[in-house]
Backbone as CSV, one residue per row, in Angstrom:
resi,resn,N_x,N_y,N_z,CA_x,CA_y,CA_z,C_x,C_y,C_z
1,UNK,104.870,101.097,89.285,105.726,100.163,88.546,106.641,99.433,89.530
2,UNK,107.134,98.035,89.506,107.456,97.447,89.973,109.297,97.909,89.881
3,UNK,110.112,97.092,90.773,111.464,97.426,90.574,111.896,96.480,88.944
4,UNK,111.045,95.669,88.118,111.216,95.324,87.055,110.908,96.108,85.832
5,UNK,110.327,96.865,86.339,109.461,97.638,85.047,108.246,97.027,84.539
6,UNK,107.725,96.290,85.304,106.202,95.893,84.691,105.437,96.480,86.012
7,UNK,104.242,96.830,85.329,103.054,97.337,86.486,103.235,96.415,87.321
8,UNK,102.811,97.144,88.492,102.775,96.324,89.849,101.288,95.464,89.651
9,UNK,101.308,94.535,90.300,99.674,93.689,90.033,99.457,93.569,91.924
10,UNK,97.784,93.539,92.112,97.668,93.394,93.669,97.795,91.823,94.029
11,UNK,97.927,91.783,94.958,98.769,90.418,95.647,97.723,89.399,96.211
12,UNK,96.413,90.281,95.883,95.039,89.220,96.324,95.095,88.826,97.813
13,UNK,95.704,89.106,98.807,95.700,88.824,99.832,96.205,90.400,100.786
14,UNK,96.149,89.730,102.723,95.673,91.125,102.854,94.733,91.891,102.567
15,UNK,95.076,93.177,102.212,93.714,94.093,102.210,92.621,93.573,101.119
16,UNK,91.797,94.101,101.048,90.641,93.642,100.279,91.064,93.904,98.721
17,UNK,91.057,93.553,97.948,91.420,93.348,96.548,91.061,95.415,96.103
18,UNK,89.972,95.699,96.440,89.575,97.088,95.625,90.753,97.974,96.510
19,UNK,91.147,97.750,97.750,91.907,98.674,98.201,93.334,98.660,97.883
20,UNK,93.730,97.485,97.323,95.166,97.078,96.248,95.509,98.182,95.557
21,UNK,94.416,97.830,94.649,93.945,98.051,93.218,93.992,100.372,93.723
22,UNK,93.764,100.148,94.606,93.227,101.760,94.874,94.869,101.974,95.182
23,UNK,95.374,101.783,95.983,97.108,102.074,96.111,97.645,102.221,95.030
24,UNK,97.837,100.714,94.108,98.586,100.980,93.295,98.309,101.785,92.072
25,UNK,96.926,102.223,91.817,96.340,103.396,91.147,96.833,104.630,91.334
26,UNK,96.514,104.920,92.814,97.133,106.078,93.223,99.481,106.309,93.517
27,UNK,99.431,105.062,92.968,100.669,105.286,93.092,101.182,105.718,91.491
28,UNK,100.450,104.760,90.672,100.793,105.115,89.293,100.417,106.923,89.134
29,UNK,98.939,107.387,89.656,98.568,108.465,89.320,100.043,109.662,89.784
30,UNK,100.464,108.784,91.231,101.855,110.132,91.546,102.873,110.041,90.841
31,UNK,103.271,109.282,90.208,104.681,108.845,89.498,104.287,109.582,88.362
32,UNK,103.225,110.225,87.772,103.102,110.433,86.566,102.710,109.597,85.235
33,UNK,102.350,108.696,85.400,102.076,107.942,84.561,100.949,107.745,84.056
34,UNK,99.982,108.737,84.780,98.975,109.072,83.779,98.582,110.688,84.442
35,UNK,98.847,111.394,82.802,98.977,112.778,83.304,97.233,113.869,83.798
36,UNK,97.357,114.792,84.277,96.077,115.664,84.238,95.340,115.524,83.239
37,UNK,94.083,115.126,82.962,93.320,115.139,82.368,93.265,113.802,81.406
38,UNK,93.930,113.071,81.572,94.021,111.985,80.508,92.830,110.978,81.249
39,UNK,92.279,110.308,80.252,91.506,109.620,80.265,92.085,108.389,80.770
40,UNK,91.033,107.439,81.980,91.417,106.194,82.561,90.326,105.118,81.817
41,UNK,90.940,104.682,80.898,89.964,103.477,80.573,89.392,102.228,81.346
42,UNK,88.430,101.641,81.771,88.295,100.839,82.699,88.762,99.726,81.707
43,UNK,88.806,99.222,80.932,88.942,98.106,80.421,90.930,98.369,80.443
44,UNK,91.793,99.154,80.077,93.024,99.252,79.941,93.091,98.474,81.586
45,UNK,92.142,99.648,82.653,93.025,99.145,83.924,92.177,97.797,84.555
46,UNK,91.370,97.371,84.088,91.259,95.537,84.091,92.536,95.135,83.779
47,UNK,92.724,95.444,82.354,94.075,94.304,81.895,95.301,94.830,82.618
48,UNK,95.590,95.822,83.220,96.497,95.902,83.831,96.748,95.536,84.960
49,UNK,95.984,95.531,85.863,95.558,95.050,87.309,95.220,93.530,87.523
50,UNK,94.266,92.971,86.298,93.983,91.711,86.193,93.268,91.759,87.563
51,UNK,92.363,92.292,86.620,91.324,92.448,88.300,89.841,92.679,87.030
52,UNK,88.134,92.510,87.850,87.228,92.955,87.083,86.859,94.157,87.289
53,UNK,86.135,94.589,85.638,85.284,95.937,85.838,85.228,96.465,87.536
54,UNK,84.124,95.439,87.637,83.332,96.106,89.357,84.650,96.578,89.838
55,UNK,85.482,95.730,90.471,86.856,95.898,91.512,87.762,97.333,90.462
56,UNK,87.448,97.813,89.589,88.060,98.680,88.408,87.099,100.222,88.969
57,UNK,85.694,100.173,88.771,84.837,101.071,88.883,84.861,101.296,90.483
58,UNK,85.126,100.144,91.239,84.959,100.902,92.822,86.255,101.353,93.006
59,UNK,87.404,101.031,92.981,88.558,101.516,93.107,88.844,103.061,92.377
60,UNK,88.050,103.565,91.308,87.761,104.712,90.886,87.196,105.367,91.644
61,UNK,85.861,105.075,91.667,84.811,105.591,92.967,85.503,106.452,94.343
62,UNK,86.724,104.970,94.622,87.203,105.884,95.899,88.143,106.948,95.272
63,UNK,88.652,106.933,94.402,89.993,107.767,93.842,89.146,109.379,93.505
64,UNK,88.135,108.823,93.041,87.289,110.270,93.200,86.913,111.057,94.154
65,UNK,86.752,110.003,95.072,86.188,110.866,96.603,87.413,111.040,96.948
66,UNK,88.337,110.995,97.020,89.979,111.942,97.058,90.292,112.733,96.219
67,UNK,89.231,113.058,95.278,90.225,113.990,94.340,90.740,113.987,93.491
68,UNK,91.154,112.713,93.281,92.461,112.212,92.416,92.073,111.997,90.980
69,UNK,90.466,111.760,90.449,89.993,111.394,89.797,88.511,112.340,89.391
70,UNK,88.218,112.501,88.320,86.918,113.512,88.283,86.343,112.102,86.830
71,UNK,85.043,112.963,87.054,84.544,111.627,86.247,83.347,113.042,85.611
72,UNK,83.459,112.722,83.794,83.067,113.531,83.303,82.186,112.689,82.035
73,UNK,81.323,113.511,81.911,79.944,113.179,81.075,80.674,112.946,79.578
74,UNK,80.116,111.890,79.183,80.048,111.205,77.816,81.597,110.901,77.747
75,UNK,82.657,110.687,79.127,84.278,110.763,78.853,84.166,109.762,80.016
76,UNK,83.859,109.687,81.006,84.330,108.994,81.626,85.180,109.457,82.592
77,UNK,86.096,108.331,83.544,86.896,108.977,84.709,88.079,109.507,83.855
78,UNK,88.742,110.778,84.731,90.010,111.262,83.616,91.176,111.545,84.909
79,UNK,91.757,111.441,85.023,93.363,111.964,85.999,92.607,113.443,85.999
80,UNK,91.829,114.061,87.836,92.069,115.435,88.023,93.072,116.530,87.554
81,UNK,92.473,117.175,87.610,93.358,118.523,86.918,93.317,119.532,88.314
82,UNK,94.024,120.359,88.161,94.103,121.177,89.678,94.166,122.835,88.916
83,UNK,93.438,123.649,89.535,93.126,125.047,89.008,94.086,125.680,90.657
84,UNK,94.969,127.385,89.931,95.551,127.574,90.973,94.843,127.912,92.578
85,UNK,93.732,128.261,92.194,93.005,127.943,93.972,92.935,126.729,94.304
86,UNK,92.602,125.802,93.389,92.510,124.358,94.038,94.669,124.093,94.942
87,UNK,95.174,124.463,93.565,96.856,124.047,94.306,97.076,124.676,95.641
88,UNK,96.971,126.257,95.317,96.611,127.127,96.938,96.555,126.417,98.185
89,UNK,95.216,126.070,97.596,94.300,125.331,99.091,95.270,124.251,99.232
90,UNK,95.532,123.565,98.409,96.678,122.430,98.785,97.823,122.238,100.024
91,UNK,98.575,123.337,98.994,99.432,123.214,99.700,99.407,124.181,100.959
92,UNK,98.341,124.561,101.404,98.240,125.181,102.512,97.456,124.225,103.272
93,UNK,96.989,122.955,103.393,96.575,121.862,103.577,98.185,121.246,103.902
94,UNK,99.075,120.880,103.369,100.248,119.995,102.897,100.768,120.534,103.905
95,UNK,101.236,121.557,104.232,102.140,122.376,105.520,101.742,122.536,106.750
96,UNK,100.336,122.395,107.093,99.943,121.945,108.098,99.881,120.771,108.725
97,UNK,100.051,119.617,107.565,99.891,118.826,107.859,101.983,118.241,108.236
98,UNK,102.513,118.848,107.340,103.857,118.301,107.161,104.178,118.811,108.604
99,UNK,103.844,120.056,108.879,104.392,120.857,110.151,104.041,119.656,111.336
100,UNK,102.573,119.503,110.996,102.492,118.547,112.790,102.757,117.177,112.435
101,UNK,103.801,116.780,111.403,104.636,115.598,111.462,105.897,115.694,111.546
102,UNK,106.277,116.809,111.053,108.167,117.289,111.779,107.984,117.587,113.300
103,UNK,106.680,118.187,113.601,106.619,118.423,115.187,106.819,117.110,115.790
104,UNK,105.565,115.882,115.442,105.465,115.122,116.061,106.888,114.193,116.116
105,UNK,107.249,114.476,114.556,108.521,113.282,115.133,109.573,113.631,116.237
106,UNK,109.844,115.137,115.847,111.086,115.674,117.022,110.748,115.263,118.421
107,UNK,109.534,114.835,118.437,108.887,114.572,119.812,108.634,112.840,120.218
108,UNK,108.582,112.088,119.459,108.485,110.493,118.920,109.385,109.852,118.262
109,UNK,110.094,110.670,117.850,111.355,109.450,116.809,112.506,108.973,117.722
110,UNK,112.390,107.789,117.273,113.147,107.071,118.095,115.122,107.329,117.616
111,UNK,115.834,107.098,117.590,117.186,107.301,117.489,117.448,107.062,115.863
112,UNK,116.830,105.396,116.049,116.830,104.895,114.441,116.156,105.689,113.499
113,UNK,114.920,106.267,113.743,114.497,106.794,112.664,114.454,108.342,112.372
114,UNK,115.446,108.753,113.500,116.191,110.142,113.122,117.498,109.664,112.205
115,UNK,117.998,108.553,112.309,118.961,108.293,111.433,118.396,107.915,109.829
116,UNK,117.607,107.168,110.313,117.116,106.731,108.681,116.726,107.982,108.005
117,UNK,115.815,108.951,109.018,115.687,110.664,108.249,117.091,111.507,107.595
118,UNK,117.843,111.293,108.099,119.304,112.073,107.566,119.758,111.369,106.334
119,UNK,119.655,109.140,106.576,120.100,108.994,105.296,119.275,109.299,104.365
120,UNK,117.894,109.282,104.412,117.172,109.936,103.192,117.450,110.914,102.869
121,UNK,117.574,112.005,103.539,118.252,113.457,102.990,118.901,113.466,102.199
122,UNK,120.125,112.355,102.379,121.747,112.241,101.710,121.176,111.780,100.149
123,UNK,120.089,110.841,100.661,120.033,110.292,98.928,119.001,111.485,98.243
124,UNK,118.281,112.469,98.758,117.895,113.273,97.958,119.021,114.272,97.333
125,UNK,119.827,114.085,98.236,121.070,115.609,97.464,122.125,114.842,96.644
126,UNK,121.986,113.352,97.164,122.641,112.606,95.717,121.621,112.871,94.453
127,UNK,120.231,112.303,94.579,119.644,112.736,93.120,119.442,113.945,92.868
128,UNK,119.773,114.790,93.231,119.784,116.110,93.250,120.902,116.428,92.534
129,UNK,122.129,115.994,92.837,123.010,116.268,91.829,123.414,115.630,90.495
130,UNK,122.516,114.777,90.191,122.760,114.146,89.124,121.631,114.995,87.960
131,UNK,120.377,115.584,88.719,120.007,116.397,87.760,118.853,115.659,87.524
132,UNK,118.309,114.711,87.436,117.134,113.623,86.886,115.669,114.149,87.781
133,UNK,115.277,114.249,87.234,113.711,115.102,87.816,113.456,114.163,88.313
134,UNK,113.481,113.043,87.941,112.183,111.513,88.288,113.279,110.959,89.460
135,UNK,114.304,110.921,89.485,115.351,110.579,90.719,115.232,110.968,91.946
136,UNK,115.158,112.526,91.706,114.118,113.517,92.816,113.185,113.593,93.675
137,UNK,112.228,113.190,92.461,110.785,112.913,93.157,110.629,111.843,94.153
138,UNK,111.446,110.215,93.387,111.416,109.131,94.075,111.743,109.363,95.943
139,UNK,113.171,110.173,95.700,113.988,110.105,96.834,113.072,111.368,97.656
140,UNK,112.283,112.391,97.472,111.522,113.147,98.137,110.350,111.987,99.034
141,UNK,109.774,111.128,98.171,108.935,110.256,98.128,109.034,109.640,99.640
142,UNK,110.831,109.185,99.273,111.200,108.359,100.100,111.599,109.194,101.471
143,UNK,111.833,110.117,101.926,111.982,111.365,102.856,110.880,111.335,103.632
144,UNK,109.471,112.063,102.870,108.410,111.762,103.360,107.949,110.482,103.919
145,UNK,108.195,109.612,103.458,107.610,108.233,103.716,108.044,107.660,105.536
146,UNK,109.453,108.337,105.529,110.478,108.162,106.688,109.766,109.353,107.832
147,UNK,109.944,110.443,107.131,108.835,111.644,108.248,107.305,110.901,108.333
148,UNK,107.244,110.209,107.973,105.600,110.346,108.066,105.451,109.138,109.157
149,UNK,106.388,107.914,108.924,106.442,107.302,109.963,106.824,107.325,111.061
150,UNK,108.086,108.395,111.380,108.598,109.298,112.533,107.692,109.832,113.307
151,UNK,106.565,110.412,112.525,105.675,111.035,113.294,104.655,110.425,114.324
152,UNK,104.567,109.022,113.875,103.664,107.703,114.999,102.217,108.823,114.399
153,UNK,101.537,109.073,113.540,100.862,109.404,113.803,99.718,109.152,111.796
154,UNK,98.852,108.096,112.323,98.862,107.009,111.133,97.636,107.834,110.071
155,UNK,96.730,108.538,111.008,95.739,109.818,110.836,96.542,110.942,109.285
156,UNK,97.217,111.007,110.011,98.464,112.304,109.584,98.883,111.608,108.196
157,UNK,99.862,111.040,108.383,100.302,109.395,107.227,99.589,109.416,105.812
158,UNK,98.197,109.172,106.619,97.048,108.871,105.491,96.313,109.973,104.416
159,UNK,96.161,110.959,105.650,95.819,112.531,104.565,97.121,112.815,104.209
160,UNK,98.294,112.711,104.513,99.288,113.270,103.608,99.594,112.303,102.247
161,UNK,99.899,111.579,102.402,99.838,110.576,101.229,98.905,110.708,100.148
162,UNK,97.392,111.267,100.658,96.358,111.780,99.336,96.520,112.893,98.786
163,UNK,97.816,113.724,99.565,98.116,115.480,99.200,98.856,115.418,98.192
164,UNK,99.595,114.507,98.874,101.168,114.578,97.674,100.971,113.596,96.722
165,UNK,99.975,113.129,96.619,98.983,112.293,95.604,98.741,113.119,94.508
166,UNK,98.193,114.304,95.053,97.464,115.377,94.509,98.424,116.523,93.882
167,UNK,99.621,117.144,94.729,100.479,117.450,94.335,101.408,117.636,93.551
168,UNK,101.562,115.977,93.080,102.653,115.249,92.666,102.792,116.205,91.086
169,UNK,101.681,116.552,90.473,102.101,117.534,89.126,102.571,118.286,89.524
170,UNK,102.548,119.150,90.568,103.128,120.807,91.131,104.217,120.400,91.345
171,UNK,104.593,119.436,91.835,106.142,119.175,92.559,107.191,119.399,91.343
172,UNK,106.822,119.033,90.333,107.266,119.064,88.886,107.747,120.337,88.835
173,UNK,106.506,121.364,88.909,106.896,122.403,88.296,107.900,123.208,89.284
174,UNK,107.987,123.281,90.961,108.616,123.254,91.490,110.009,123.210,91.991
175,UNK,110.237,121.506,92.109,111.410,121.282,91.862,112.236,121.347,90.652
176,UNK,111.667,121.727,89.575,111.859,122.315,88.005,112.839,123.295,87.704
177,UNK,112.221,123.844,89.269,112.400,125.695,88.796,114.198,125.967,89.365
178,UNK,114.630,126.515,87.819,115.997,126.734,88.470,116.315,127.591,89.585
179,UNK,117.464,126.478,90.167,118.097,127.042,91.401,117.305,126.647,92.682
180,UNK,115.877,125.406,92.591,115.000,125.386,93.428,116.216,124.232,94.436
181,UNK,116.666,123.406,93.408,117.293,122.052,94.308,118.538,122.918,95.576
182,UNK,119.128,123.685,95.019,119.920,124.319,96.333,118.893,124.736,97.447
183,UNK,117.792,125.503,97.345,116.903,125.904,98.388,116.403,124.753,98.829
184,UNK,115.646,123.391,98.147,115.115,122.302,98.616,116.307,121.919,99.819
185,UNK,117.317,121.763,99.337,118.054,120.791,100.281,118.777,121.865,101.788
186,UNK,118.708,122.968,101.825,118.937,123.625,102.965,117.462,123.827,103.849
187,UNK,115.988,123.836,102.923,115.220,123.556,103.952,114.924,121.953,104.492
188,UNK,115.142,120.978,104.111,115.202,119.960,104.484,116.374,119.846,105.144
189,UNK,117.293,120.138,105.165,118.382,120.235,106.066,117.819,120.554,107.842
190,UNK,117.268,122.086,106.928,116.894,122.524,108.845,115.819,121.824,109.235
191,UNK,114.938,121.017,108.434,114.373,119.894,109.238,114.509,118.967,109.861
192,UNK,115.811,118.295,109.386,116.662,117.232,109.569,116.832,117.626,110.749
193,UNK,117.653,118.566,111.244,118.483,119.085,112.291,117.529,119.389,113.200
194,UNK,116.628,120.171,113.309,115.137,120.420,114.331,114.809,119.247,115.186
195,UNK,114.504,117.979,113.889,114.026,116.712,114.587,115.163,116.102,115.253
196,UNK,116.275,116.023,114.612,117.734,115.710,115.271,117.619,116.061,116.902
197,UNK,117.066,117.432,116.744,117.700,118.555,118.103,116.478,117.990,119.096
198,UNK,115.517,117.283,118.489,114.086,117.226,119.482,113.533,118.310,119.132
199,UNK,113.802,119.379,118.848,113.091,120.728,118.716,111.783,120.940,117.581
200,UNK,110.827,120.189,118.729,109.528,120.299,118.032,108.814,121.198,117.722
201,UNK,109.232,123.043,117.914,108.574,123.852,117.843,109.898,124.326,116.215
202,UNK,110.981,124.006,116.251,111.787,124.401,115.199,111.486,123.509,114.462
203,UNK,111.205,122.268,114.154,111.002,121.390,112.997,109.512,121.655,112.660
204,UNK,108.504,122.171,113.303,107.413,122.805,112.512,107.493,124.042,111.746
205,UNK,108.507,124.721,112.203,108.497,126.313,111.263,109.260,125.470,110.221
206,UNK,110.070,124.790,109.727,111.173,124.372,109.135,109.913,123.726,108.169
207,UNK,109.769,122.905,108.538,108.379,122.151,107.845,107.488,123.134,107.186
208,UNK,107.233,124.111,107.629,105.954,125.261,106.578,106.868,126.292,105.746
209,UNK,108.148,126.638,106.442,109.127,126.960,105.608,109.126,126.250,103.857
210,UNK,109.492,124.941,104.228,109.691,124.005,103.197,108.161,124.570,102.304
211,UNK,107.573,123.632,102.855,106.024,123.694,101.865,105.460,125.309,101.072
212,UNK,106.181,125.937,102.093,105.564,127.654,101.481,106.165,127.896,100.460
213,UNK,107.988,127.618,100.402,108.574,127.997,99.274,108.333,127.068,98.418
214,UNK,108.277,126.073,98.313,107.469,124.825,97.395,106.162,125.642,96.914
215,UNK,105.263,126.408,97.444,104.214,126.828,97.291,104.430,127.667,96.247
216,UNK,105.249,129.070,96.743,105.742,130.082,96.221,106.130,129.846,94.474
217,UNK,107.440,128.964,94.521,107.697,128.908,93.116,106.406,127.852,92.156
218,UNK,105.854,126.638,92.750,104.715,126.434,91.811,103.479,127.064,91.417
219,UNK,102.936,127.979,92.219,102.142,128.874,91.843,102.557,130.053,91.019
220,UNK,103.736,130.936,91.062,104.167,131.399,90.489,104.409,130.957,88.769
221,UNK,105.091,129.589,88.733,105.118,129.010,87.472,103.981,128.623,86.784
222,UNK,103.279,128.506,87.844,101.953,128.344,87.127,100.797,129.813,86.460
223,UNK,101.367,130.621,86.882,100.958,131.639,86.758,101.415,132.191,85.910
224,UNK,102.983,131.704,85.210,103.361,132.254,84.263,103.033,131.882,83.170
225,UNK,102.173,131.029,83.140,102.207,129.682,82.449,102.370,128.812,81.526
226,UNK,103.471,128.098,82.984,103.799,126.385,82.533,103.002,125.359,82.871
227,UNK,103.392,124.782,82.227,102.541,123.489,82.050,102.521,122.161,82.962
228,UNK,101.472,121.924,83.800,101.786,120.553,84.773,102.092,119.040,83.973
C-alpha cells in the first residue's frame, strides 16, 4: 500500500513489468494483506495492478518458486501456509543469514549507516511503546532494510527479504507474545552496539541471539495453538 492508502501500482518502467508486479505482491503478501491460505484471484490482482492475466500468472509463478505462494488443484494459487518444521527450518535459515549481515556490516558500514542503524532502533522502541502491532512490524521492516544494506552484501539482501517474506505471519505471533517487546529491544540493542563497536564476531552472536528467541517464542505459540 502506498503512503495514500491505495495499492501501490508498478511504474512500467525500470525493471521489467512481471518483476514490479512480483515486489509489490510480495510486499502486500508481508504486510498481511492477504492472509495464509487465502485465495489469490488472478482477475482481483489484474484489476489491482492494472497489469494482464499473463504478467498476473508469471508474477505468481515466481512467488511460488519462493514459497510464498502454493498453487492447489481445482483452487488455484492461495497465500502459503507454513507447518512448524517448515517455520523451524526458517528461521534457522533467517539467523544465519541475519548473523552474516550484522557480521558483515560491523565490518563495512560506513559511519552514516551505523547512524541510520541506531535511528531505526529508536523508531522501533518508539512503536514499541505505543503498543500497535502493525507500527512494529513496519519499523522492524525498516531496521532490517538499514542492516541489510550495511552489510554491502546484495546476495544476502535478496534471500533475506524472501525469509521475512515468509516469516512475516510468525513475526505476529512473536512479537505478540507478552513481554516479547522488552526482550526485542535489548537484543537489537546489543546489535546496534556490536556493529557500533566494529565487533564483527559480537554482532553475529547478537544477531542469532535475536532470531533464536524470535524462534523460541513463535514456535512455542504455535504449538500451543495460536493462530498465524
Amino acid at each position: 500500500m502506498s503512503i495514500t492508502g491505495r495499492p501501490s501500482l508498478p511504474s512500467r518502467v525500470a525493471a521489467p513489468l512481471r518483476l514490479q508486479v512480483v515486489e509489490l505482491l510480495r510486499e502486500a503478501l508481508a504486510s498481511g494483506e492477504y492472509g495464509p491460505g487465502q485465495r489469490l484471484g488472478e482477475r482481483e490482482l489484474c484489476e489491482r495492478f492494472d497489469v494482464s492475466r499473463t504478467v498476473v500468472r508469471e508474477a505468481l509463478r515466481h512467488l511460488e518458486a519462493e514459497g510464498l505462494v502454493q498453487m492447489v488443484a481445482n483452487q488455484g494459487p492461495i497465500v502459503a501456509t507454513l507447518t512448524a518444521s517448515e517455520a523451524a527450518a526458517l528461521f534457522e535459515v533467517r539467523g544465519a543469514l541475519e548473523a552474516l549481515a550484522g557480521q558483515s556490516f560491523a565490518v563495512r558500514g560506513t559511519p552514516k549507516q551505523k547512524r541510520m542503524l541506531a535511528s531505526s532502533l529508536q523508531d522501533v522502541e518508539e512503536a514499541m511503546e505505543t503498543g500497535e502491532l502493525a507500527d512494529v512490524l513496519v519499523s522492524k521492516d525498516e531496521f532490517y532494510a538499514v542492516l541489510m544494506a550495511g552489510a554491502g552484501n546484495e546476495f544476502v539482501s535478496t534471500m533475506l527479504r524472501t525469509i521475512h517474506a515468509r516469516v512475516q505471519q510468525l513475526r505476529h505471533l512473536s512479537l505478540g507474545a507478552p513481554g516479547r517487546h522488552v526482550d526485542t529491544i535489548r537484543e537489537l540493542r546489543a546489535i546496534v552496539s556490536a556493529i557500533e563497536d566494529g565487533d564483527a564476531e559480537a554482532a553475529r552472536i547478537a544477531c542469532v541471539e535475536h532470531v533464536q528467541q524470535a524462534s523460541n517464542v513463535a514456535l512455542a505459540r504455535l504449538a500451543a495453538g495460536a493462530q498465524v
